[in-house]
Amino acid sequence: MDDLDRRILNILQLDSSHTNAELAELVHVSPPTCLRRVKQLTEAGILERQVAIVAPEKVGARLTALVEISLDVQADERMAEFEQHVAAEPAVMQCYRVASGPDFVLVVQVADMPAYHGLAHRLFAAHKNVRNVKTYFSTFRSKFETRIAV
């Protein structure tokens, strides 16, 4: 990855809606060169996907919960089973296996407390391998960033 790739990645991370011609102009290369580089970055898996970021509160998902989950059994197949279980839930935005503490940390986006209660019952209370759940509710988001410095 060279300087041109980094310039392309930085611009796309800020706004991926640029046309190829606009992106090429911003990074000071020809449109064919730019298109080839973006294709290479995509094929290499560096560019995973291009998405639109939605304001949760504007679409009714006003409550953000950070959830720590500890399992009774931490065997690989039981951890993978739990990951598949939560991956099927649209309100689970992110799922991380973590070390030194709980087994998982989830980022959950729901409409309100009753919606969280329903999710907690479906995902955690009804799951036989969940030992402990600790939830933190966001009262204010001071930073949200999707850009990775390259």
Coordinates of C-alpha atoms in Angstrom, one line a residue:
M1 CA 0.0 0.0 0.0
D2 CA 1.5 3.3 -1.1
D3 CA 0.7 7.0 -0.6
L4 CA -1.9 7.0 -3.4
D5 CA -3.8 4.0 -1.8
R6 CA -3.7 5.9 1.6
R7 CA -5.1 9.1 0.0
I8 CA -7.9 7.1 -1.7
L9 CA -8.8 5.3 1.6
N10 CA -8.8 8.5 3.6
I11 CA -11.2 10.2 1.2
L12 CA -13.5 7.2 0.8
Q13 CA -13.7 6.8 4.6
L14 CA -14.9 10.4 4.8
D15 CA -17.4 10.2 1.9
S16 CA -17.7 7.1 -0.3
S17 CA -20.3 8.7 -2.5
H18 CA -17.8 10.4 -4.8
T19 CA -17.9 9.3 -8.4
N20 CA -14.7 7.8 -9.7
A21 CA -14.0 11.0 -11.6
E22 CA -14.4 13.1 -8.5
L23 CA -12.2 10.8 -6.4
A24 CA -9.5 10.7 -9.1
E25 CA -9.5 14.5 -9.1
L26 CA -9.2 14.7 -5.3
V27 CA -6.3 12.3 -5.2
H28 CA -4.6 13.8 -8.3
V29 CA -4.6 10.8 -10.7
S30 CA -6.4 9.8 -13.9
P31 CA -9.8 8.2 -13.6
P32 CA -8.6 4.8 -15.0
T33 CA -5.8 4.7 -12.5
C34 CA -8.1 5.6 -9.6
L35 CA -10.6 2.9 -10.7
R36 CA -7.9 0.3 -10.9
R37 CA -6.6 1.2 -7.4
V38 CA -10.0 1.1 -5.8
K39 CA -10.6 -2.3 -7.5
Q40 CA -7.3 -3.6 -6.1
L41 CA -8.1 -2.3 -2.6
T42 CA -11.4 -4.1 -2.8
E43 CA -10.0 -7.3 -4.1
A44 CA -7.3 -7.3 -1.4
G45 CA -10.1 -7.0 1.2
I46 CA -8.8 -3.6 2.4
L47 CA -12.0 -2.0 1.3
E48 CA -14.6 -4.4 2.8
R49 CA -17.7 -2.5 1.7
Q50 CA -19.2 1.0 1.1
V51 CA -22.1 1.9 3.3
A52 CA -24.3 4.9 4.3
I53 CA -24.3 5.8 8.0
V54 CA -27.8 6.3 9.4
A55 CA -28.5 8.6 12.4
P56 CA -30.1 6.1 14.8
E57 CA -32.3 8.6 16.6
K58 CA -33.8 9.7 13.2
V59 CA -35.0 6.1 12.5
G60 CA -36.3 5.3 16.0
A61 CA -33.3 3.5 17.4
R62 CA -32.7 6.0 20.2
L63 CA -31.2 3.7 22.9
T64 CA -27.6 2.4 22.7
A65 CA -26.6 -0.3 25.1
L66 CA -23.1 -1.7 25.7
V67 CA -23.5 -5.3 26.9
E68 CA -21.0 -7.5 28.6
I69 CA -21.8 -11.2 28.4
S70 CA -20.1 -14.0 30.3
L71 CA -20.8 -17.6 29.3
D72 CA -20.8 -20.7 31.5
V73 CA -18.8 -22.8 29.0
Q74 CA -16.1 -21.1 26.9
A75 CA -15.3 -24.0 24.5
D76 CA -14.7 -22.8 21.0
E77 CA -17.9 -24.4 19.6
R78 CA -20.0 -22.8 22.4
M79 CA -18.4 -19.4 21.8
A80 CA -19.1 -19.7 18.0
E81 CA -22.7 -20.9 18.8
F82 CA -23.3 -17.7 20.9
E83 CA -21.8 -15.5 18.1
Q84 CA -24.2 -17.0 15.6
H85 CA -27.1 -16.6 18.1
V86 CA -26.5 -12.8 18.5
A87 CA -25.5 -12.3 14.8
A88 CA -29.0 -13.2 13.8
E89 CA -30.4 -10.2 15.9
P90 CA -30.6 -7.0 13.8
A91 CA -30.4 -4.8 16.9
V92 CA -26.9 -6.2 17.6
M93 CA -24.6 -3.8 15.8
Q94 CA -21.3 -5.1 16.9
C95 CA -20.1 -8.3 18.7
Y96 CA -16.6 -8.6 20.1
R97 CA -14.9 -11.6 21.8
V98 CA -12.8 -10.0 24.5
A99 CA -10.2 -11.2 27.0
S100 CA -9.7 -10.5 30.6
G101 CA -13.2 -10.0 31.9
P102 CA -16.4 -11.0 30.1
D103 CA -16.4 -13.3 27.1
F104 CA -18.2 -10.8 24.8
V105 CA -19.0 -7.1 24.5
L106 CA -22.0 -6.2 22.3
V107 CA -23.1 -2.9 20.9
V108 CA -26.9 -2.9 20.7
Q109 CA -29.2 -0.2 19.2
V110 CA -32.9 -0.3 20.0
A111 CA -35.9 2.0 20.2
D112 CA -36.3 2.1 24.0
M113 CA -36.2 0.2 27.3
P114 CA -39.1 -2.1 26.5
A115 CA -37.3 -3.0 23.2
Y116 CA -34.1 -3.7 25.1
H117 CA -36.0 -5.8 27.6
G118 CA -37.4 -8.0 24.8
L119 CA -34.0 -8.3 23.2
A120 CA -32.4 -9.3 26.6
H121 CA -35.0 -11.9 27.1
R122 CA -34.6 -13.4 23.6
L123 CA -30.8 -13.3 23.5
F124 CA -29.6 -13.7 27.0
A125 CA -32.3 -15.0 29.5
A126 CA -33.5 -17.7 27.2
H127 CA -29.9 -18.8 26.2
K128 CA -28.8 -21.8 28.4
N129 CA -25.0 -20.9 28.2
V130 CA -25.3 -17.2 29.3
R131 CA -24.0 -16.9 32.9
N132 CA -23.9 -13.2 33.4
V133 CA -25.1 -10.0 31.6
K134 CA -24.1 -6.5 32.5
T135 CA -25.5 -3.6 30.5
Y136 CA -24.4 0.0 30.2
F137 CA -26.8 2.5 28.6
S138 CA -25.4 5.4 26.7
T139 CA -26.7 8.8 28.0
F140 CA -24.7 10.8 25.4
R141 CA -22.5 9.9 22.5
S142 CA -19.6 12.4 22.4
K143 CA -17.7 10.6 19.5
F144 CA -18.6 8.2 16.8
E145 CA -16.0 7.5 14.1
T146 CA -15.8 4.9 11.4
R147 CA -12.5 6.2 9.9
I148 CA -9.3 4.3 10.5
A149 CA -6.1 6.3 10.2
V150 CA -4.1 5.0 7.3

